[in-house]
Every structure is written in C-alpha cells, then in structure tokens.
mmCIF file of C-alpha atoms in Angstrom:
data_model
loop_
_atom_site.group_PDB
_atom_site.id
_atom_site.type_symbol
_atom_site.label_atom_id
_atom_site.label_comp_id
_atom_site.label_asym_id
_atom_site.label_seq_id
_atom_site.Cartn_x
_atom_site.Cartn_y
_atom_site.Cartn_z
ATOM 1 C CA UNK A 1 0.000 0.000 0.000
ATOM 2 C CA UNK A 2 1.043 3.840 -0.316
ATOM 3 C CA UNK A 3 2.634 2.793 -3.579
ATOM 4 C CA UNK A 4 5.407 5.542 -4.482
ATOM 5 C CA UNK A 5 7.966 4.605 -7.751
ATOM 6 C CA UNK A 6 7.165 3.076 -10.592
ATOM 7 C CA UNK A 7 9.711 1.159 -12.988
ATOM 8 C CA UNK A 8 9.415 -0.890 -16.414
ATOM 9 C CA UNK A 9 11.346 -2.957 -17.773
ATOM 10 C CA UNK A 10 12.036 -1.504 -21.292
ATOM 11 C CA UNK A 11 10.263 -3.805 -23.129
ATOM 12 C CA UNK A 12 6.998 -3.668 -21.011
ATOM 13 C CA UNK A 13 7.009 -6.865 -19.717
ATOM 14 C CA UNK A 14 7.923 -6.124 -16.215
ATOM 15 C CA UNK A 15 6.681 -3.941 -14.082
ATOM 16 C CA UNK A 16 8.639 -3.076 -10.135
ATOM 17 C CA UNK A 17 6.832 -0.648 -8.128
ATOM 18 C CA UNK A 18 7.952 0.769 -4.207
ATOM 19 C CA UNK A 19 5.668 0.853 -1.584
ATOM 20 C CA UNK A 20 6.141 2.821 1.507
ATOM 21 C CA UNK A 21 4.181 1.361 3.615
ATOM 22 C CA UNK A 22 5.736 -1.939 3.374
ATOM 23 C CA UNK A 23 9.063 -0.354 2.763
ATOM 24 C CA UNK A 24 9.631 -3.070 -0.719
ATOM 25 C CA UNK A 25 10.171 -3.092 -3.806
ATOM 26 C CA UNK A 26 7.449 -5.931 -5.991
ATOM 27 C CA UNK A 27 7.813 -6.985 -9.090
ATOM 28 C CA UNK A 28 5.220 -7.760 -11.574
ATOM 29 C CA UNK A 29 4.414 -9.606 -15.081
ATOM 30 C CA UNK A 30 2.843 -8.095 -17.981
ATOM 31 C CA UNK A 31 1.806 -11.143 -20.272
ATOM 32 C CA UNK A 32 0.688 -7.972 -23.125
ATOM 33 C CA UNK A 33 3.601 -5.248 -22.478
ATOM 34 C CA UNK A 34 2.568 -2.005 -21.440
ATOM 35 C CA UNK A 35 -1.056 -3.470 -20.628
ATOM 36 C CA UNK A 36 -1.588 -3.181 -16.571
ATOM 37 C CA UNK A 37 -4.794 -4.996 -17.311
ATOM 38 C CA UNK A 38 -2.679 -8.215 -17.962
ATOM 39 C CA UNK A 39 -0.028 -7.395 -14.541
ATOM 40 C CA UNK A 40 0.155 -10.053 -12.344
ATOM 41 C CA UNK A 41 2.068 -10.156 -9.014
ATOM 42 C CA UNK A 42 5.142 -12.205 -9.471
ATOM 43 C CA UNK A 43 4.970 -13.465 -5.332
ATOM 44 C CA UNK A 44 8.785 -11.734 -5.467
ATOM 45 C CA UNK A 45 9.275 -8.582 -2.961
ATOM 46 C CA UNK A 46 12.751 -6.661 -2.206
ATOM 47 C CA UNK A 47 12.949 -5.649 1.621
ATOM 48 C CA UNK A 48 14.726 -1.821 1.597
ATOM 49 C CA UNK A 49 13.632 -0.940 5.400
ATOM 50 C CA UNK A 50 17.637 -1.501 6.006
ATOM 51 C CA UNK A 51 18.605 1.605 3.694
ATOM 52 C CA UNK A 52 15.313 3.656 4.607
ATOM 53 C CA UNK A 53 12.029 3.351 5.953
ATOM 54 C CA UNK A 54 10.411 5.236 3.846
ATOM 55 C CA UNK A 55 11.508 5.296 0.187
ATOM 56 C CA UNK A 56 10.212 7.795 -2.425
ATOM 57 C CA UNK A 57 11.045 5.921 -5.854
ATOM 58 C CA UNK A 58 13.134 3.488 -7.756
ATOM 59 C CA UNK A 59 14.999 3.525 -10.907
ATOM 60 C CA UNK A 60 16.207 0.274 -13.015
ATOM 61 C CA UNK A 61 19.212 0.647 -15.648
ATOM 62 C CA UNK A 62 18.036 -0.027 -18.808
ATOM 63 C CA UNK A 63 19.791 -4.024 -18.918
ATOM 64 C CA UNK A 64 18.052 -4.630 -15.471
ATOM 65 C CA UNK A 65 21.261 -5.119 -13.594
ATOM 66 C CA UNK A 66 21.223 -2.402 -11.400
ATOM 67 C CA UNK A 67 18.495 -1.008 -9.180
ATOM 68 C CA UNK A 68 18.445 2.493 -7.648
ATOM 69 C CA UNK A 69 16.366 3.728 -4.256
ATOM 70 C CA UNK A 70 15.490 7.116 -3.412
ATOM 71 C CA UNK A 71 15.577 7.231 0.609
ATOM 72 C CA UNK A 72 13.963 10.523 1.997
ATOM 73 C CA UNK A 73 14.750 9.874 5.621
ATOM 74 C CA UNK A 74 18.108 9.269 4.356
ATOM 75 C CA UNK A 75 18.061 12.026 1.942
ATOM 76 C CA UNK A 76 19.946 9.815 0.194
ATOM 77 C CA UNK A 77 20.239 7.269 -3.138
ATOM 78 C CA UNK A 78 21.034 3.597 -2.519
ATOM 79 C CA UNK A 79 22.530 1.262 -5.214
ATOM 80 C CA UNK A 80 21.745 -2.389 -5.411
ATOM 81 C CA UNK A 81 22.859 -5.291 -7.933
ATOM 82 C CA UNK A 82 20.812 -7.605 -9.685
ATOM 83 C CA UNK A 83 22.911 -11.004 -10.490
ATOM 84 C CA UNK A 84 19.970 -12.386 -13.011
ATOM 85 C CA UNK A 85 18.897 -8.969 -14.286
ATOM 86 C CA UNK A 86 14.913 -8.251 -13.530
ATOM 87 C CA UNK A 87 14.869 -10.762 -11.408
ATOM 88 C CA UNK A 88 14.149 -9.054 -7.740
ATOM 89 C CA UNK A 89 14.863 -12.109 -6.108
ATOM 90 C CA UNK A 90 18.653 -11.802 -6.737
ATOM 91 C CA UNK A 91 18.706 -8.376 -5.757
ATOM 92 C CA UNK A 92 21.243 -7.097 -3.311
ATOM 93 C CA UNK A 93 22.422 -3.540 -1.699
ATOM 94 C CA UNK A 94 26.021 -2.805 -2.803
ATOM 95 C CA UNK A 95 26.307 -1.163 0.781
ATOM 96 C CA UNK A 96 26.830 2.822 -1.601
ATOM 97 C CA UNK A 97 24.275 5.548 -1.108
ATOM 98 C CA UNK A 98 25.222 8.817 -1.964
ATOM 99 C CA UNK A 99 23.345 12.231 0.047
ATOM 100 C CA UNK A 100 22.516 14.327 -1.488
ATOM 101 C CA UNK A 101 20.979 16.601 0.982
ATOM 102 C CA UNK A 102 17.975 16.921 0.022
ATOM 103 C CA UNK A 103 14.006 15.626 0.537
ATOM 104 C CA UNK A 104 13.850 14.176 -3.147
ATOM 105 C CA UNK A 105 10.393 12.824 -4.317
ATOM 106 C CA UNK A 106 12.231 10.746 -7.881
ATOM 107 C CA UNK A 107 15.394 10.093 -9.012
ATOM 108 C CA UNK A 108 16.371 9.341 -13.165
ATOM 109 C CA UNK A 109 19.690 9.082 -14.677
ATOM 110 C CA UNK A 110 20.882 9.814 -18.336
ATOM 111 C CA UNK A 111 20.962 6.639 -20.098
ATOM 112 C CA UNK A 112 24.890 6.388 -19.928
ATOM 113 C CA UNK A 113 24.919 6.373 -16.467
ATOM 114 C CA UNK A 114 26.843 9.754 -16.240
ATOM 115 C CA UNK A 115 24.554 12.192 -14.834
ATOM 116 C CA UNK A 116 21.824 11.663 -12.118
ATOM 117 C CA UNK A 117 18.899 14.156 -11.431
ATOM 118 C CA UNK A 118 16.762 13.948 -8.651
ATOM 119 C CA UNK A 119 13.479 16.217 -7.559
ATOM 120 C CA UNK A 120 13.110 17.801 -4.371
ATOM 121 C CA UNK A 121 9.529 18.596 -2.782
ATOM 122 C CA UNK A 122 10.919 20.735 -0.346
ATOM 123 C CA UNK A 123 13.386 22.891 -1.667
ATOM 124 C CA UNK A 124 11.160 23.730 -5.178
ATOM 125 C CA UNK A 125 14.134 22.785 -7.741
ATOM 126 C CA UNK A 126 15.473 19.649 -9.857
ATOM 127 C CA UNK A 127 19.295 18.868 -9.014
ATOM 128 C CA UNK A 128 21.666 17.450 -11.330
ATOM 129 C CA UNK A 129 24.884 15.398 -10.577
ATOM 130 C CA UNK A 130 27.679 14.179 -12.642
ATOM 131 C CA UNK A 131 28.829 10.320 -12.146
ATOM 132 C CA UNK A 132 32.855 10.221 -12.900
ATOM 133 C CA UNK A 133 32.265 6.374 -13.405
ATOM 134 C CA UNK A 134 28.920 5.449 -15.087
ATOM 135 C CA UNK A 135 26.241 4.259 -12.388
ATOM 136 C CA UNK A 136 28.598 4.472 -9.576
ATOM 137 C CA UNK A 137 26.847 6.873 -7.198
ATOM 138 C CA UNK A 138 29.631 6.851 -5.144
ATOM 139 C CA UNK A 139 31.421 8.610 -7.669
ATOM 140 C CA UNK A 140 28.938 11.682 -7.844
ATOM 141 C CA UNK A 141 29.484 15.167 -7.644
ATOM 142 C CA UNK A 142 27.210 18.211 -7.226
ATOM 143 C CA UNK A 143 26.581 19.412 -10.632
ATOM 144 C CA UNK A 144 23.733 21.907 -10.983
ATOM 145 C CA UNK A 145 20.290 22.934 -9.004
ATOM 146 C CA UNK A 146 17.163 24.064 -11.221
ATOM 147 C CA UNK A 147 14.448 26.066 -9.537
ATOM 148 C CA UNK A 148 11.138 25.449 -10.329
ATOM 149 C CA UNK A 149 9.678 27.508 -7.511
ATOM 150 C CA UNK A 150 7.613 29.545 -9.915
ATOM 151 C CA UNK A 151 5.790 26.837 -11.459
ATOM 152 C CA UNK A 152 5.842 23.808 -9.580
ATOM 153 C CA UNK A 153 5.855 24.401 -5.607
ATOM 154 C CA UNK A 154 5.913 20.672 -5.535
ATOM 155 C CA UNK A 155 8.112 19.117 -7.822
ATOM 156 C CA UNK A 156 6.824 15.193 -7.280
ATOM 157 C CA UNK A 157 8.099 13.667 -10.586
ATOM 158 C CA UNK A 158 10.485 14.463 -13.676
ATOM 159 C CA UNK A 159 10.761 13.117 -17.183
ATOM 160 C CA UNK A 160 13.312 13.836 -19.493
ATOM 161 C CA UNK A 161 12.927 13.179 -23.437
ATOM 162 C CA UNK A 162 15.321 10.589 -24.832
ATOM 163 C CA UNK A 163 17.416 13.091 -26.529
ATOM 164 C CA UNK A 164 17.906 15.340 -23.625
ATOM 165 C CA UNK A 165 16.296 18.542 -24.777
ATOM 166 C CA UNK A 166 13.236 18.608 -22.849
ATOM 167 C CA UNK A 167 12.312 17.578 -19.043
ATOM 168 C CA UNK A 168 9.097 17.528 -17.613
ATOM 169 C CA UNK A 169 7.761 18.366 -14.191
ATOM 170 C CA UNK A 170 5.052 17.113 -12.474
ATOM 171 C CA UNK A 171 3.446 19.759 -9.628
ATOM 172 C CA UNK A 172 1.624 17.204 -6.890
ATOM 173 C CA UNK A 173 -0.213 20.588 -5.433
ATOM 174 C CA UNK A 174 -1.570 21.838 -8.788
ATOM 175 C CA UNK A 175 -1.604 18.521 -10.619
ATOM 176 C CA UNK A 176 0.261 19.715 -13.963
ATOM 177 C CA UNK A 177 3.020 19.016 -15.736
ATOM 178 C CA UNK A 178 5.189 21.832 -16.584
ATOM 179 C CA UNK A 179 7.809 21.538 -19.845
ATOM 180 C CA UNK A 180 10.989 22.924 -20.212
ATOM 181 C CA UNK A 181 13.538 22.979 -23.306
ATOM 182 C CA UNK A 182 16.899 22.042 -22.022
#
C-alpha cells in the first residue's frame, strides 16, 4: 500500500513498483507489455527498510542489472545489484548511497549512467549530478540545481525526453506538468 515509484522494464514486460508502507520493492508480469490490465504479481518482494524506511522511488538501468532507491529519511540514493537482471529475487544492496541533501520525491539518470537528477519537494528545484564512473553513485558530484519555484511548488516527478532537450515536471499541489527545453 502507499505505492510511491514506478519502474518498467524496457520492453513492457515487467513492471517493479515501491511501496512505503511496506518499505519493498514488488515486481510484476505483464503477459501484453505495457497493458496493466494483464499485470500479475510475481509473489517476489525486495525488503529496503535496512537503507530507509520510507523510500520515495526506484529507478532500473536499462539491462536490469542495477536497481536504484530514493531514501527521503536518508536524503539519500542507494545502489543495489541484480545477479539475473529483472529478477528481484537476486537483488542485493552494494552497501553505496550517496546524500545528497535533500528531501527528493524521484530520481532518473541519463541513459549512460553519467549524470543523475533527482526532484526535491521541499526545496522547489530539480538537481543534477555528474557520475565520474557510469552508475557508480559513489562517484557523484554536485553538478547543478534548477528552480522550479515559480511553477511547480511541488516538484513530485520528472521526465526527461530521450534526446535530452526537454524535461518535464510534475506539480503534486496543482496537478500539472510543466515543460521545459533544455
């Protein structure tokens, strides 16, 4: 219950959503990808209460071999492995999390690995970070903060467009998205 993150598997045949109130990760079939009328519960669940009790979102590489946990007690990312990739039940924490300070509400990553962004409820803005190593978080740096104050006093969610030129907001208070050309 109290669902939070949302992840697919690129194909849309797998579906892992984070639930706070549980503090896990589940993981779910889609026998018709990208039809959540044909999800089914795969009986496979990912404890994270160790890292944080009460995670905001997740984040799956694109091969399914890494997993990534937003923490806002921490205020901090967590980074876990996946031996069979996609499959949640060989998941486990690398012991990394990076701070980054912050109340964050999602987390995405450029699809090299190189840069992380994460949104922050509290503090109005989108913040960007550079990865020296590619999906290393311990290897981040501070990079960049975007404010967003003036149209979204609640940043919950970001998208970015597979190119990079455009990211999208989502405001939880005024329930809108908000685009902006990067």
């Amino acid at each position: 219950s109290n669902p939070r993150g949302i992840n697919f598997r690129p194909d849309g045949t797998k579906m892992f959503m984070i639930g706070v109130s549980t503090d896990s990760v589940y993981s779910y079939t889609l026998s018709t990808p990208w039809d959540l009328n044909s999800a089914s519960y795969d009986g496979v669940s990912f404890d994270v209460s160790s890292e944080d009790s009460n995670p905001g979102d997740i984040y799956f590489r694109e091969d399914g071999a890494k997993m990534f946990m937003v923490g806002i007690n921490s205020d901090s990312v967590h980074s876990y492995t996946l031996s069979t990739p996609w499959d949640l039940s060989t998941a486990s924490y690398d012991s990394v999390s990076y701070n980054v300070a912050r109340n964050m509400s999602e987390i995405k990553f450029k699809p090299d690995g190189t840069e992380m962004y994460i949104s922050s409820v509290t503090e109005q803005e989108i913040v960007g970070f550079l990865l020296s190593t590619a999906w290393d978080i311990s290897t981040a740096s501070y990079q960049k903060t975007f404010s967003v104050t003036n149209e979204a006093t609640a940043p919950a969610g970001i998208f970015f467009k597979d190119d990079g030129t455009k990211m999208y907001v989502f405001c939880a208070t005024t329930d809108s998205i908000h685009a902006y050309d990067l």
